[in-house]
PDB file of C-alpha atoms in Angstrom:
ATOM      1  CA  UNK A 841      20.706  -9.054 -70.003  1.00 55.00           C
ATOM      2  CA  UNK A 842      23.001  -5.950 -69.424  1.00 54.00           C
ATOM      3  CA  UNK A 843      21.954  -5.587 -66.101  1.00 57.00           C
ATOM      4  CA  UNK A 844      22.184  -9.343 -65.365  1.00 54.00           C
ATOM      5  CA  UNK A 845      26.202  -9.090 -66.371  1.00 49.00           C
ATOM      6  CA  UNK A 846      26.978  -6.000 -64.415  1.00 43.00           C
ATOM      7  CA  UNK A 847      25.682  -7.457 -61.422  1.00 55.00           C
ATOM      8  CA  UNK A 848      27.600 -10.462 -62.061  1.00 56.00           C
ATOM      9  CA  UNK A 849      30.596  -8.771 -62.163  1.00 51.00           C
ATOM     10  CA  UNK A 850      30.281  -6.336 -59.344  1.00 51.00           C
ATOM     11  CA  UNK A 851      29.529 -10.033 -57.525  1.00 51.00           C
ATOM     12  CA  UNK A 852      32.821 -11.491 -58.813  1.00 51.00           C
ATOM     13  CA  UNK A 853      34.490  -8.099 -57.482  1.00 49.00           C
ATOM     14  CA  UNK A 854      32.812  -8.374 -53.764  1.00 52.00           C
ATOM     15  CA  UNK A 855      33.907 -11.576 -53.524  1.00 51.00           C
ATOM     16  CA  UNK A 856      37.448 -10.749 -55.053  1.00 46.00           C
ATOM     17  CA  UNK A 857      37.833  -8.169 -52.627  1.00 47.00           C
ATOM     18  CA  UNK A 858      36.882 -10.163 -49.413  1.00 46.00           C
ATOM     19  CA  UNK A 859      39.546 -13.198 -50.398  1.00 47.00           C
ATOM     20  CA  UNK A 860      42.309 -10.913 -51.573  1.00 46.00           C
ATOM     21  CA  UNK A 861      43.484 -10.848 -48.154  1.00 48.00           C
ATOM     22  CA  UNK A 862      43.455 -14.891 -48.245  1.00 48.00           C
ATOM     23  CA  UNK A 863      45.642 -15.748 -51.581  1.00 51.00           C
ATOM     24  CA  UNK A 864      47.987 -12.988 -51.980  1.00 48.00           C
ATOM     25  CA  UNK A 865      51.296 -13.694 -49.658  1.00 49.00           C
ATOM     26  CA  UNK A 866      51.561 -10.077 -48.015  1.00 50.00           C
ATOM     27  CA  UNK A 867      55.432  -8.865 -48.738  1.00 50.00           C
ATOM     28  CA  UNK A 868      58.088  -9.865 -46.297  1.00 50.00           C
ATOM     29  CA  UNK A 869      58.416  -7.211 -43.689  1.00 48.00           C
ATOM     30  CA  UNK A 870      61.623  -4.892 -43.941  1.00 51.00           C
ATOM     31  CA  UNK A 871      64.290  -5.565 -41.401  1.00 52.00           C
ATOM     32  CA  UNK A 872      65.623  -2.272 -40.217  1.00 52.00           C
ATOM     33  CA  UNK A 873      68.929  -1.698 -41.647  1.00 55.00           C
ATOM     34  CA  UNK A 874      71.624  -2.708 -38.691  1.00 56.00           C
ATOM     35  CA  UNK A 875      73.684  -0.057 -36.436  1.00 55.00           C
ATOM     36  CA  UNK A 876      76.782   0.589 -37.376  1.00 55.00           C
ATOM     37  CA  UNK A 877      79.705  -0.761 -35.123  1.00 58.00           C
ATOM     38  CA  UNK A 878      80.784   1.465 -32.716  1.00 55.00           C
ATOM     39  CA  UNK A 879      84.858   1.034 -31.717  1.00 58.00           C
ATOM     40  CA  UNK A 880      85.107   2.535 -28.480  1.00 56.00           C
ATOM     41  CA  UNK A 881      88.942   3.037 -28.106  1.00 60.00           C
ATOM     42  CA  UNK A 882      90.119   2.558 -24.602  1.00 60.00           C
ATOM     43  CA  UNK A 883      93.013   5.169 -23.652  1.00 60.00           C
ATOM     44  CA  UNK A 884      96.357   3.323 -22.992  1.00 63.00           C
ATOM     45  CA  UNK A 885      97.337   3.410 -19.242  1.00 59.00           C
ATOM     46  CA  UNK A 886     100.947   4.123 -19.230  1.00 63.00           C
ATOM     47  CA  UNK A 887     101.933   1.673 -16.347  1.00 71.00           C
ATOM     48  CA  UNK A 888     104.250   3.287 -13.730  1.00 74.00           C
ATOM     49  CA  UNK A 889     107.302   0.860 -12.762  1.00 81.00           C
ATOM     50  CA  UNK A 890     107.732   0.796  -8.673  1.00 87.00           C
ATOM     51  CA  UNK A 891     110.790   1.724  -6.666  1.00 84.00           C
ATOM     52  CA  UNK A 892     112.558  -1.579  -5.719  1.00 84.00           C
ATOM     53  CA  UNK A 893     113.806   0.866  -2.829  1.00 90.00           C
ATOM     54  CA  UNK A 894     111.969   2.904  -0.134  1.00 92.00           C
ATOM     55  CA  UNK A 895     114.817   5.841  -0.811  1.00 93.00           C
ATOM     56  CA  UNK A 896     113.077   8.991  -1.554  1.00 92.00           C
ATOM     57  CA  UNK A 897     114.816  10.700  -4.488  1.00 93.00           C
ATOM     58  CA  UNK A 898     115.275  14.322  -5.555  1.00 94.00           C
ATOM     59  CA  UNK A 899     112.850  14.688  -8.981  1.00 94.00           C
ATOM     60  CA  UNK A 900     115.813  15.125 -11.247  1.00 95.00           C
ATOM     61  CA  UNK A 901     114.125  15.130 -14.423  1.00 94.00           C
ATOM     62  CA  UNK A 902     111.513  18.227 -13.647  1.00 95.00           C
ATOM     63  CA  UNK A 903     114.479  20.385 -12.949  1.00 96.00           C
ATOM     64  CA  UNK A 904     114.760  22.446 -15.710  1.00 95.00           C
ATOM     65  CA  UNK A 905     118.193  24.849 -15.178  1.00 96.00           C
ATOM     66  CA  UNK A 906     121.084  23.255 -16.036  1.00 95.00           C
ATOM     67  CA  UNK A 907     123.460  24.664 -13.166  1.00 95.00           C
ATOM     68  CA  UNK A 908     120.848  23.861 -10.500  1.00 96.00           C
ATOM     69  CA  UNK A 909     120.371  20.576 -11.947  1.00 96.00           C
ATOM     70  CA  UNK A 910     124.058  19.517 -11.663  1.00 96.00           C
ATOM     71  CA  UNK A 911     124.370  20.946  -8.263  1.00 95.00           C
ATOM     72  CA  UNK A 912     121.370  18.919  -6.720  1.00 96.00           C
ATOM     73  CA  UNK A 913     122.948  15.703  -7.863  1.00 97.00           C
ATOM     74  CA  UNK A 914     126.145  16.557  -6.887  1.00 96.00           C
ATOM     75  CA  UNK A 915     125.119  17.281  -3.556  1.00 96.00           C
ATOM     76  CA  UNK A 916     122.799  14.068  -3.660  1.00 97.00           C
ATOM     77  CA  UNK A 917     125.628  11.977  -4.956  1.00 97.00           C
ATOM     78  CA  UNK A 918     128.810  13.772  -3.329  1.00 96.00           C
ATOM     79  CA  UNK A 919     128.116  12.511   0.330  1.00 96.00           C
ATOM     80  CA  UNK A 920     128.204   8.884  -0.022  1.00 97.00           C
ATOM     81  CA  UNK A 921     131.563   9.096  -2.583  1.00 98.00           C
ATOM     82  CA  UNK A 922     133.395  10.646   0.404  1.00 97.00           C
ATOM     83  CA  UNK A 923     132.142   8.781   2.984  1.00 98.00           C
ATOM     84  CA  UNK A 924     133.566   5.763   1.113  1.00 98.00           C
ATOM     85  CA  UNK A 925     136.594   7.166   0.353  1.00 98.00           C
ATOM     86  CA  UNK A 926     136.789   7.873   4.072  1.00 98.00           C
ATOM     87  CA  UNK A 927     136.692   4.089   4.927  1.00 98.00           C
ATOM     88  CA  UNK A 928     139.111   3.028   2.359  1.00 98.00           C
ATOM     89  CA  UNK A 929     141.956   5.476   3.629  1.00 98.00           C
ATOM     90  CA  UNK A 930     140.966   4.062   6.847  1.00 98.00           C
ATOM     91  CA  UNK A 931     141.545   0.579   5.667  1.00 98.00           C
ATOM     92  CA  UNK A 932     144.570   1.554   3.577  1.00 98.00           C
ATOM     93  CA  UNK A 933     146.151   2.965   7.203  1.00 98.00           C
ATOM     94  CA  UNK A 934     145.539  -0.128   8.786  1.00 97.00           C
ATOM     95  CA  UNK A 935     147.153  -2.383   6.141  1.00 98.00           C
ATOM     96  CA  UNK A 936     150.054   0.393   5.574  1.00 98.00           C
ATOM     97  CA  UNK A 937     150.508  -0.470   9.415  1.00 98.00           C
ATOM     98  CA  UNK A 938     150.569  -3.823   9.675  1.00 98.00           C
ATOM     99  CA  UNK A 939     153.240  -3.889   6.831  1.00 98.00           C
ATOM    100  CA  UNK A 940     155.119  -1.695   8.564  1.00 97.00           C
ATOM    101  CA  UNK A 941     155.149  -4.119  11.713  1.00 97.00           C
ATOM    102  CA  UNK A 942     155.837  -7.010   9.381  1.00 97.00           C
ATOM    103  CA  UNK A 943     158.744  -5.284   7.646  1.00 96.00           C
ATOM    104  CA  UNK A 944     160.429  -4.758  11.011  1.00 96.00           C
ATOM    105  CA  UNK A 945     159.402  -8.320  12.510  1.00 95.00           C
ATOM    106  CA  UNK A 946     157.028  -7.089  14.957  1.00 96.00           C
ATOM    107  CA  UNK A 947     153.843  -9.652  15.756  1.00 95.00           C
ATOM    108  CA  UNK A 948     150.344  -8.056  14.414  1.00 96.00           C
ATOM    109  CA  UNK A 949     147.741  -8.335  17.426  1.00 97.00           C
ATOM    110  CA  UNK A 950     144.642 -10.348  16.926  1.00 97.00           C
ATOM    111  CA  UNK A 951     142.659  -7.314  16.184  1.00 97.00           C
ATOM    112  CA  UNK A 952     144.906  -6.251  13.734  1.00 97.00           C
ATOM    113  CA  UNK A 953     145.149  -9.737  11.935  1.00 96.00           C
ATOM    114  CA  UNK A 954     141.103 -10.435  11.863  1.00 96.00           C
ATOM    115  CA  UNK A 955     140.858  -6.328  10.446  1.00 96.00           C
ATOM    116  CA  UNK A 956     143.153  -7.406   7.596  1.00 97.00           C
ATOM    117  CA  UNK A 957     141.565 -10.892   7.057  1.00 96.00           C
ATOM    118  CA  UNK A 958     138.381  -8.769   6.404  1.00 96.00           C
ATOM    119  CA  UNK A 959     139.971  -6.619   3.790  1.00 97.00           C
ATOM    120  CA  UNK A 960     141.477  -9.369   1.877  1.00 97.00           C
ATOM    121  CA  UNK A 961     138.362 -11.380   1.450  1.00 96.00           C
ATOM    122  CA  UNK A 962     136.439  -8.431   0.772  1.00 96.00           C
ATOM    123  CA  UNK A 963     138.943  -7.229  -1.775  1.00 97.00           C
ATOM    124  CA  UNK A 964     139.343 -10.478  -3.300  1.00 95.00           C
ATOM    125  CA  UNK A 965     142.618 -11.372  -2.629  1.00 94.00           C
ATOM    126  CA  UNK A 966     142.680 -14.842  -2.849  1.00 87.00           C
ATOM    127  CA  UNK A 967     145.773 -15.639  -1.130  1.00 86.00           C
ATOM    128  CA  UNK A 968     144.409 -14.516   2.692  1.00 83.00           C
ATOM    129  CA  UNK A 969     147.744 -15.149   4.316  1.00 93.00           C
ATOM    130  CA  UNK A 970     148.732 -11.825   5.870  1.00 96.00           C
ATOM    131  CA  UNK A 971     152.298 -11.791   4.125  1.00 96.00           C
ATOM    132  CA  UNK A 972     154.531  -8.896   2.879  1.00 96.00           C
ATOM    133  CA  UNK A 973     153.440  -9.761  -0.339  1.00 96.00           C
ATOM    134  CA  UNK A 974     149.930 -10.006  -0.130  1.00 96.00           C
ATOM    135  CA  UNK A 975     150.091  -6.696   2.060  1.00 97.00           C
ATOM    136  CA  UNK A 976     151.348  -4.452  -0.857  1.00 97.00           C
ATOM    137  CA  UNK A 977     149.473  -6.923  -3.326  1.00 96.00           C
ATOM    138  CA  UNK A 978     146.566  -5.234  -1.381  1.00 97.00           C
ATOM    139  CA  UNK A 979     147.541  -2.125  -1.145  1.00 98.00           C
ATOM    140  CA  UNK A 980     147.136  -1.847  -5.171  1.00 97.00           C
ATOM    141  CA  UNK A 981     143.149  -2.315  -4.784  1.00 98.00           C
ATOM    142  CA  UNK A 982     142.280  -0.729  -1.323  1.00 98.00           C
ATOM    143  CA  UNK A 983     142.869   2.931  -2.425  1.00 98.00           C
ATOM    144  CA  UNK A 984     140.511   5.848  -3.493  1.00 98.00           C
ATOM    145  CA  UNK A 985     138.725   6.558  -6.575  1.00 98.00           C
ATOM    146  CA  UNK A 986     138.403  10.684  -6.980  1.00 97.00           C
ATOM    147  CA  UNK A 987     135.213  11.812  -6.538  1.00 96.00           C
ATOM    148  CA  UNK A 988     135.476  13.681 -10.310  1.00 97.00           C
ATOM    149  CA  UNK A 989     135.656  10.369 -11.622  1.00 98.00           C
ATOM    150  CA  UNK A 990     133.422   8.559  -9.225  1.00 98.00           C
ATOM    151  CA  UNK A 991     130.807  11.733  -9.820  1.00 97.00           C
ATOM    152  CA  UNK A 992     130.885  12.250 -13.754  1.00 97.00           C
ATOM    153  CA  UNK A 993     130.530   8.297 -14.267  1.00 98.00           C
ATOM    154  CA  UNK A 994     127.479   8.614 -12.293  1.00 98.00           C
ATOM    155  CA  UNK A 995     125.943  11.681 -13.975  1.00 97.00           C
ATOM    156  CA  UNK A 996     126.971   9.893 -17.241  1.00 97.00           C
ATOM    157  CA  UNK A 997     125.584   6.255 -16.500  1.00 96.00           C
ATOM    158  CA  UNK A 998     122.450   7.449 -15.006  1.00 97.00           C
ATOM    159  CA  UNK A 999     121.504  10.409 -17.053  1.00 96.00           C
ATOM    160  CA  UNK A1000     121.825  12.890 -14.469  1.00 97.00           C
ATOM    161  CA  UNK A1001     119.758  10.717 -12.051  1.00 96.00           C
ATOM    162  CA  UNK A1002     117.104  10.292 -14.455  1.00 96.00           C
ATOM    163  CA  UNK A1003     117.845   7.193 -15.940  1.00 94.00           C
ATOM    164  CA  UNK A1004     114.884   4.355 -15.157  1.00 92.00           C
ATOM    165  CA  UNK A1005     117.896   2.234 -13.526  1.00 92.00           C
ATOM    166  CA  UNK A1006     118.794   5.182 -11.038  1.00 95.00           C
ATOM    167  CA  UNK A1007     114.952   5.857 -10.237  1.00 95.00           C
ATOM    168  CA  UNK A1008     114.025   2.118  -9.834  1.00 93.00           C
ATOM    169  CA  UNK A1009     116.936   0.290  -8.858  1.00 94.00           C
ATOM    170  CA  UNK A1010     119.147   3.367  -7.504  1.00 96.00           C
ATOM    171  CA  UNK A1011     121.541   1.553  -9.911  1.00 96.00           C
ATOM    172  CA  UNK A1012     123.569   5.495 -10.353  1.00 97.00           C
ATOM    173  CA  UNK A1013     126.818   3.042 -12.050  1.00 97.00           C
ATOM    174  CA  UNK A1014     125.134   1.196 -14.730  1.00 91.00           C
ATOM    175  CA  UNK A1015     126.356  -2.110 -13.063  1.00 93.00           C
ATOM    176  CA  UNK A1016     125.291  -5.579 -13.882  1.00 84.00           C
ATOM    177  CA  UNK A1017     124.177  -8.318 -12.238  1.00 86.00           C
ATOM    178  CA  UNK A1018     123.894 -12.019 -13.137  1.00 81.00           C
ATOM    179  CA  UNK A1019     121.916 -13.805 -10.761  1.00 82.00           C
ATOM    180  CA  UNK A1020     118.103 -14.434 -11.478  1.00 82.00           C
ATOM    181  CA  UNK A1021     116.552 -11.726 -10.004  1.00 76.00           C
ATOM    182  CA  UNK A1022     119.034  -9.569  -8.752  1.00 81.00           C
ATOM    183  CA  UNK A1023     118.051  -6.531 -10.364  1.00 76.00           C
ATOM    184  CA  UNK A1024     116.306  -5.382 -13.380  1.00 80.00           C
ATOM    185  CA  UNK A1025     116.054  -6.853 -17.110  1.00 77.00           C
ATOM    186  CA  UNK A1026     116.354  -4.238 -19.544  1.00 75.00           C
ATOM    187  CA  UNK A1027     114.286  -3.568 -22.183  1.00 72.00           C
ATOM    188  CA  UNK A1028     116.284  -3.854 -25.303  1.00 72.00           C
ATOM    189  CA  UNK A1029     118.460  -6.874 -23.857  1.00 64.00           C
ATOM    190  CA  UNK A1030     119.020  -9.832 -26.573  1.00 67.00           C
ATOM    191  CA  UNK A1031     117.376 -12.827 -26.001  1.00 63.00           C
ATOM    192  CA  UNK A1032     120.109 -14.602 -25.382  1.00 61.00           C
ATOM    193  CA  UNK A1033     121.484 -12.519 -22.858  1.00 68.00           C
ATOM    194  CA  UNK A1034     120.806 -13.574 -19.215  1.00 69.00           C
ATOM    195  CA  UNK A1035     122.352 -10.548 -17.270  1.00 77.00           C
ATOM    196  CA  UNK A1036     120.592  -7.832 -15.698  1.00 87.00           C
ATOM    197  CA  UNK A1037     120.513  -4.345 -13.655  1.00 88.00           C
ATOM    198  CA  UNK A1038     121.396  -4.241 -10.630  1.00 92.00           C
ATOM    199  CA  UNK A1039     119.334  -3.295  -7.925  1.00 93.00           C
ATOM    200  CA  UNK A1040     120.463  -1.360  -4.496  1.00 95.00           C
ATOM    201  CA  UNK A1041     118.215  -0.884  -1.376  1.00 94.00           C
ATOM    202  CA  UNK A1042     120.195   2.538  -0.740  1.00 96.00           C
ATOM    203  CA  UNK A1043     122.508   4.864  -2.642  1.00 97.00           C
ATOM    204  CA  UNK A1044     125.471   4.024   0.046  1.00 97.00           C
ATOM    205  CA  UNK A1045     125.620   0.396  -1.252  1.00 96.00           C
ATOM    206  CA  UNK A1046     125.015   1.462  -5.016  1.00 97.00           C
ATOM    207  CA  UNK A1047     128.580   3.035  -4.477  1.00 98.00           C
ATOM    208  CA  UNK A1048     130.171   0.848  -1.928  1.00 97.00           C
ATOM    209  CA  UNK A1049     129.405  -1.676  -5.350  1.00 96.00           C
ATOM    210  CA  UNK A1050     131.077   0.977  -7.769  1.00 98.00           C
ATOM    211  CA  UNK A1051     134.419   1.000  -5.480  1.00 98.00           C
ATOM    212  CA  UNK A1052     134.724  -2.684  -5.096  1.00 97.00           C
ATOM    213  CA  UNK A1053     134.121  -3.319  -9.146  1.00 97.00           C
ATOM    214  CA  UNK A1054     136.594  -0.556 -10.127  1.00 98.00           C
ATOM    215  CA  UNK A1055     139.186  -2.392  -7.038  1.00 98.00           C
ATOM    216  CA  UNK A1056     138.805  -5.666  -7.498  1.00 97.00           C
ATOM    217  CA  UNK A1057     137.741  -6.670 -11.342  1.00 96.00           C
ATOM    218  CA  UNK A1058     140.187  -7.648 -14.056  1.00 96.00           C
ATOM    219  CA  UNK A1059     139.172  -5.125 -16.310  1.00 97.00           C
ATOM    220  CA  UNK A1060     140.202  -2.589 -14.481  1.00 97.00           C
ATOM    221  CA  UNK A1061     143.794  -3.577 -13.387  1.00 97.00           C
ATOM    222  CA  UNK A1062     145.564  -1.290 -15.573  1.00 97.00           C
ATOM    223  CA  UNK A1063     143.253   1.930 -13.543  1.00 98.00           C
ATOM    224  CA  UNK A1064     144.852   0.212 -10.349  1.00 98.00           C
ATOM    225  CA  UNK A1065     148.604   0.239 -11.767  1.00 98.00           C
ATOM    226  CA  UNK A1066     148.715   3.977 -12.740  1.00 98.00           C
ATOM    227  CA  UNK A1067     147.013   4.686  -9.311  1.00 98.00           C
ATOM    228  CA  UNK A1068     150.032   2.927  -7.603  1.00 98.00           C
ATOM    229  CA  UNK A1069     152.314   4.216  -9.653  1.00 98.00           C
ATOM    230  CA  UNK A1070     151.069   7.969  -8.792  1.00 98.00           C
ATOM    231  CA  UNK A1071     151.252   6.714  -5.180  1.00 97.00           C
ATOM    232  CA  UNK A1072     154.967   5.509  -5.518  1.00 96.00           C
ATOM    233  CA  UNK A1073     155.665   8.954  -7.396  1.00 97.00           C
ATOM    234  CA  UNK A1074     153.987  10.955  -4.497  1.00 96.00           C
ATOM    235  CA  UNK A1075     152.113  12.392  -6.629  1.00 97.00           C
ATOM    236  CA  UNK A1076     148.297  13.370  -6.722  1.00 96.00           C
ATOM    237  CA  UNK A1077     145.946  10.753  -7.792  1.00 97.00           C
ATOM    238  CA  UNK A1078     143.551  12.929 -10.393  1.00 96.00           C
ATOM    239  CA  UNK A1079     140.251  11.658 -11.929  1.00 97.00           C
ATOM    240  CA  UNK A1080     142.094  12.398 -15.655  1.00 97.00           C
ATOM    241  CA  UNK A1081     145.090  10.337 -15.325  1.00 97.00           C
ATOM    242  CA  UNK A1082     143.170   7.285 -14.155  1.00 98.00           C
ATOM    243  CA  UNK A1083     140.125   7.358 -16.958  1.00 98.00           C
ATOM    244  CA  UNK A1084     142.278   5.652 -19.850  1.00 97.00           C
ATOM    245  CA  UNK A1085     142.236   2.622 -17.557  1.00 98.00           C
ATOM    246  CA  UNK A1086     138.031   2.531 -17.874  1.00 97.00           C
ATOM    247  CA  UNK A1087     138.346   1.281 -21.730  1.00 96.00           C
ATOM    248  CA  UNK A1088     136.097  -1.544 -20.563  1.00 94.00           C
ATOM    249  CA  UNK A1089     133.382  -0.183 -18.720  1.00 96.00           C
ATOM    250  CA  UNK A1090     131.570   1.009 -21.837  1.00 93.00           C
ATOM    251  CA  UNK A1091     131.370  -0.575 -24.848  1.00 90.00           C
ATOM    252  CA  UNK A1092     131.743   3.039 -26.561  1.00 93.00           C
ATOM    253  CA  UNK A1093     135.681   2.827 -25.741  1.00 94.00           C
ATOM    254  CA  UNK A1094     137.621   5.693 -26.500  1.00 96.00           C
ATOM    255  CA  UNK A1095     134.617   7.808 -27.048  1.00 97.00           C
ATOM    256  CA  UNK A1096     133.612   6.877 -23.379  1.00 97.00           C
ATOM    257  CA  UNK A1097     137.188   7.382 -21.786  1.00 97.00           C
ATOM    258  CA  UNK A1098     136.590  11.185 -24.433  1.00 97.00           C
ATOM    259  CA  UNK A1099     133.411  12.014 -23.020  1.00 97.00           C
ATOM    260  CA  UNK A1100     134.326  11.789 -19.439  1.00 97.00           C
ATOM    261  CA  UNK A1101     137.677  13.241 -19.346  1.00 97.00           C
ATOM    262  CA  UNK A1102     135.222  16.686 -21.284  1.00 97.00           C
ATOM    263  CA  UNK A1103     132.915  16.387 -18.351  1.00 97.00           C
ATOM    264  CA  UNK A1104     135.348  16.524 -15.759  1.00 97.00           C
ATOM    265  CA  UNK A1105     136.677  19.248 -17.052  1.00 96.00           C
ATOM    266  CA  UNK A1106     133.127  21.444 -17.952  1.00 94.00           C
ATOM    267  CA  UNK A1107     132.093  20.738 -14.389  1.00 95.00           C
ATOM    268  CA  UNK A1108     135.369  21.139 -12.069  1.00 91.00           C
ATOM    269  CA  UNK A1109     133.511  24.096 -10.539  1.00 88.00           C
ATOM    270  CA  UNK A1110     131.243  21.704  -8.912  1.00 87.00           C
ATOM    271  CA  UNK A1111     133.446  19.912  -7.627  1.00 83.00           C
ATOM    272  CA  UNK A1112     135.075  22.366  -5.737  1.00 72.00           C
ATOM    273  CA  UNK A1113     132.512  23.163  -3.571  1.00 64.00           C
ATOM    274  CA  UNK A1114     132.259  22.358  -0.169  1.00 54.00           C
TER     275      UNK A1114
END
C-alpha cells in the first residue's frame, strides 16, 4: 500500500512538472530602464553685421596706446575736414564776390549767377533770388567749422572710430536719418520711434553731411550767429567759442557742450600737426 502511494505521488509530480510550463503565466519581461536625455548645447554664433560701405577702415578698436590711437584717427579723419573746409572758403569767395559786384551795381555773369543758385539751394536758402540780402543771409551758413570741433565731435560720437555706426555705416557724426531705410535702426530705439542711423558710402560724404547739418539746421542758428559775429569782429573763429551753440546736438546738454570743450583742450597737440 506504501509503495502504491509513493508511486502515485512521484506520478502526480512528473506530470506536475511537464505542465508547469503550461499554467503558470511566465513574469513580464523587464524593459531596460531608458537613456537619459542628452542636451547637446549648440555654441551661439555671434553674427557679424556687414559694412554697408566698401571703405576699408583702420582697426581702431585693436589699437591699444592711447597716443597712437588718437593720431591714426586724426590722420584718418583730418583729410576730409579740410578738404571741406577748402570748398566752403571757395564758395564763401565766390558769394563775397558777387556781393561785392552787386553793392557797386555791376551785372553778375551767367557763370557767376548759376554758381550762386547752387549754393543757395544747397544751403537751404529758400529765397533763391540772388539779392543783397540773401547774399549776406548766405554768407551766415556757407562758412567753416574748425577742424577741433569738427574732429573731437567725431572722436566723441563715434567712440574713437569704434562705434558700430562708424564701422557699418561710416556714420563718424552720430547723424540721423528718417527715411525707411536710409541707414541703420539702433538697437535700443523705442518702439515708437521711426528714425534711424545714417548710412554713408564714403567718409567724404559722412562729413560733407556734418557741415551742411551744423549750416543749415535750426538748431544750430545760434553756432552760426557767434561765427558771424567773430567774422564781423575780425577775429579768429575757434572750435571753443562756437561749442555753446551745439546745446542740441546731444541730449546730454551742458555736459556735452563740457565734455567737448575738455577734449579740445587735452588733445590740441594733435591738432597741430601737419
Amino acid at each position: 500500500m506504501m509503495r502504491l502511494l509513493v508511486k502515485i505521488i512521484i506520478a502526480a509530480i512528473s506530470i506536475f512538472a511537464v505542465l508547469y510550463p503550461f499554467i503558470v503565466k511566465p513574469p513580464a519581461p523587464t524593459e531596460p530602464a531608458p537613456e537619459p536625455e542628452v542636451t547637446v548645447t549648440k555654441p551661439q554664433v555671434k553674427e557679424v553685421e556687414k559694412p554697408l560701405h566698401k571703405v576699408k577702415l583702420p582697426e581702431f578698436g585693436k589699437i591699444r596706446d592711447i597716443a597712437t590711437k588718437k593720431k591714426r584717427f586724426f590722420d584718418f579723419i583730418k583729410p576730409h575736414v579740410e578738404a571741406e573746409n577748402e570748398l566752403i572758403l571757395q564758395q564763401r569767395a565766390s558769394i563775397e564776390i558777387a556781393l561785392m559786384m552787386l553793392q557797386f551795381e555791376e551785372p553778375l555773369s551767367d557763370i557767376q549767377q548759376q554758381r550762386i543758385e547752387q549754393v543757395f539751394k544747397l544751403y537751404k536758402i529758400e529765397d533763391e533770388t540772388i539779392s543783397v540780402e540773401n547774399l549776406k543771409r548766405a554768407l551766415r551758413r556757407v562758412d567753416i567749422i574748425p577742424k577741433e570741433l569738427a574732429l573731437m565731435q567725431a572722436a566723441n560720437e563715434s567712440a574713437w572710430g569704434t562705434s558700430r555706426f562708424a564701422r557699418i555705416g561710416l556714420n563718424f557724426f552720430g547723424q540721423w536719418c528718417y527715411r525707411k531705410g536710409c541707414g541703420m535702426i539702433p538697437k535700443r530705439r523705442d518702439d515708437e520711434a521711426a528714425h534711424e542711423v545714417a548710412a554713408f558710402q564714403s567718409v567724404r560724404a559722412s562729413v560733407k553731411s556734418y557741415f551742411r547739418n551744423i549750416n543749415t539746421h535750426d538748431a544750430y542758428k545760434d553756432l552760426r550767429a557767434t561765427r558771424a559775429q567773430l567774422r564781423a569782429q575780425k577775429k579768429p573763429i575757434e572750435a571753443t567759442a562756437l561749442t555753446a551753440g551745439l546745446l542740441s546736438y546731444s541730449e546730454r546738454g551742458v555736459h556735452y557742450i563740457e565734455e567737448l570743450n575738455d577734449m579740445i583742450r587735452h588733445n590740441k597737440a594733435y591738432f597741430d600737426e601737419e
